[in-house]
């Protein structure tokens, strides 16, 4: 097989890259280890920055998003039993966020690729990448047990944090920057109408809690927990008791309860590799970086990377020029580090750290008080939350 860009991974990064390349008249093939049903059903992130929603609309993917996405103009920061509004739209000159589940983005992208005659191979096995330091990279894999090979001009490494592309780069080329957090998030989806218009980020002495939603009938809630928390110890009634304890405010606000339809634990880390390219291999999305979910940035960063990568590839295929491609890593990393900083800052401000003492707790509360009362501080949070420009 021959194509211009071979893409490993059909997450948001790989599928969006393939779609953006198609809009530039560039052919690609996407290889995915899982089935279409699996990737279209996997519950993950759910907040789109204005920057991401704009990109989707420009790429012709805005219709269902506009119809079914929940537009939000603010968030709450809650502490000491009070919810404090941060009006994102007012603070950023009209920008906002949209709650739209990551797997809905995936469904829209898969459908757009298939309608355009795009090639996605699901359920592939033994993917390996070769010769990417030359002008003729190759991808080998098995489909239905048969060996296959793709010759291409570039490889898009969009295979997530546990993928095979990053470890295929020779030792000594990449530098990893990493921080682990001593906690995780226990998340549930509940069949209950969201009781707040806006997301609520709660600082509580028992730990962080986050109120979010997926639709007018489904609430999404998270609790700070141990990184290796055993779900067997968390029957639904214990989850609800802990949720209510952390969320309930003195004016009587609390989440609505309902049947729990999904439960899981997410670990929390910050990770970046540099550079994000080697020869004709380009890493994008979780393959190159991970953010803790507190800033809701993982999906948005993945989309930003491939928007920059698609521009570079378009320049190359139209003119033979490589300036944008050569600067891909540098361009992405400037923005990625700012987003890492924001995600780390939100995480540090809102979680209880076992190593913290009473001084640190007072400092965190002072920071929350500052962020919810100073317009300058609020504006900084807001401009990062709705998404820095590309
Ligand atoms: N061969 C083929 N496909 C692979 C391989 C492999 N060896 N390894 C992994 N994959 C696939 C995974 O099955 C997954 O579908 O690559 C895809 C990577 O997708 P994501 O993990 O969603 O990563 P990305 O597209 O970068 O999107 C980042 O996803 O993890 C969330 O919160 C994160 O929102 C962020 C977003
Ligand atoms: C979610 O709805 O899953 C969500 C929202 C905000 C976050 C993280 C996750 O910061």
PDB file of C-alpha atoms in Angstrom, residues 36 61 65 74 133 139 150 179 217 255 259 263 275 284 296:
ATOM      1  CA  UNK A  36     -14.751   1.057  15.730  1.00  0.00           C
ATOM      2  CA  UNK A  61     -17.485  19.223  11.862  1.00  0.00           C
ATOM      3  CA  UNK A  65     -21.571  19.865  18.040  1.00  0.00           C
ATOM      4  CA  UNK A  74     -18.605  30.183  33.103  1.00  0.00           C
ATOM      5  CA  UNK A 133      14.939   8.707   9.505  1.00  0.00           C
ATOM      6  CA  UNK A 139       4.528   0.995   8.616  1.00  0.00           C
ATOM      7  CA  UNK A 150       2.397   0.965   3.974  1.00  0.00           C
ATOM      8  CA  UNK A 179       5.542  14.764  37.437  1.00  0.00           C
ATOM      9  CA  UNK A 217     -30.024  13.978  31.806  1.00  0.00           C
ATOM     10  CA  UNK A 255     -25.725  17.369  42.815  1.00  0.00           C
ATOM     11  CA  UNK A 259     -28.399   5.413  38.983  1.00  0.00           C
ATOM     12  CA  UNK A 263     -17.418   4.178  37.485  1.00  0.00           C
ATOM     13  CA  UNK A 275      11.329  17.096  20.655  1.00  0.00           C
ATOM     14  CA  UNK A 284       0.955  14.365  18.425  1.00  0.00           C
ATOM     15  CA  UNK A 296      -9.702  19.740  30.917  1.00  0.00           C
TER      16      UNK A 296
END
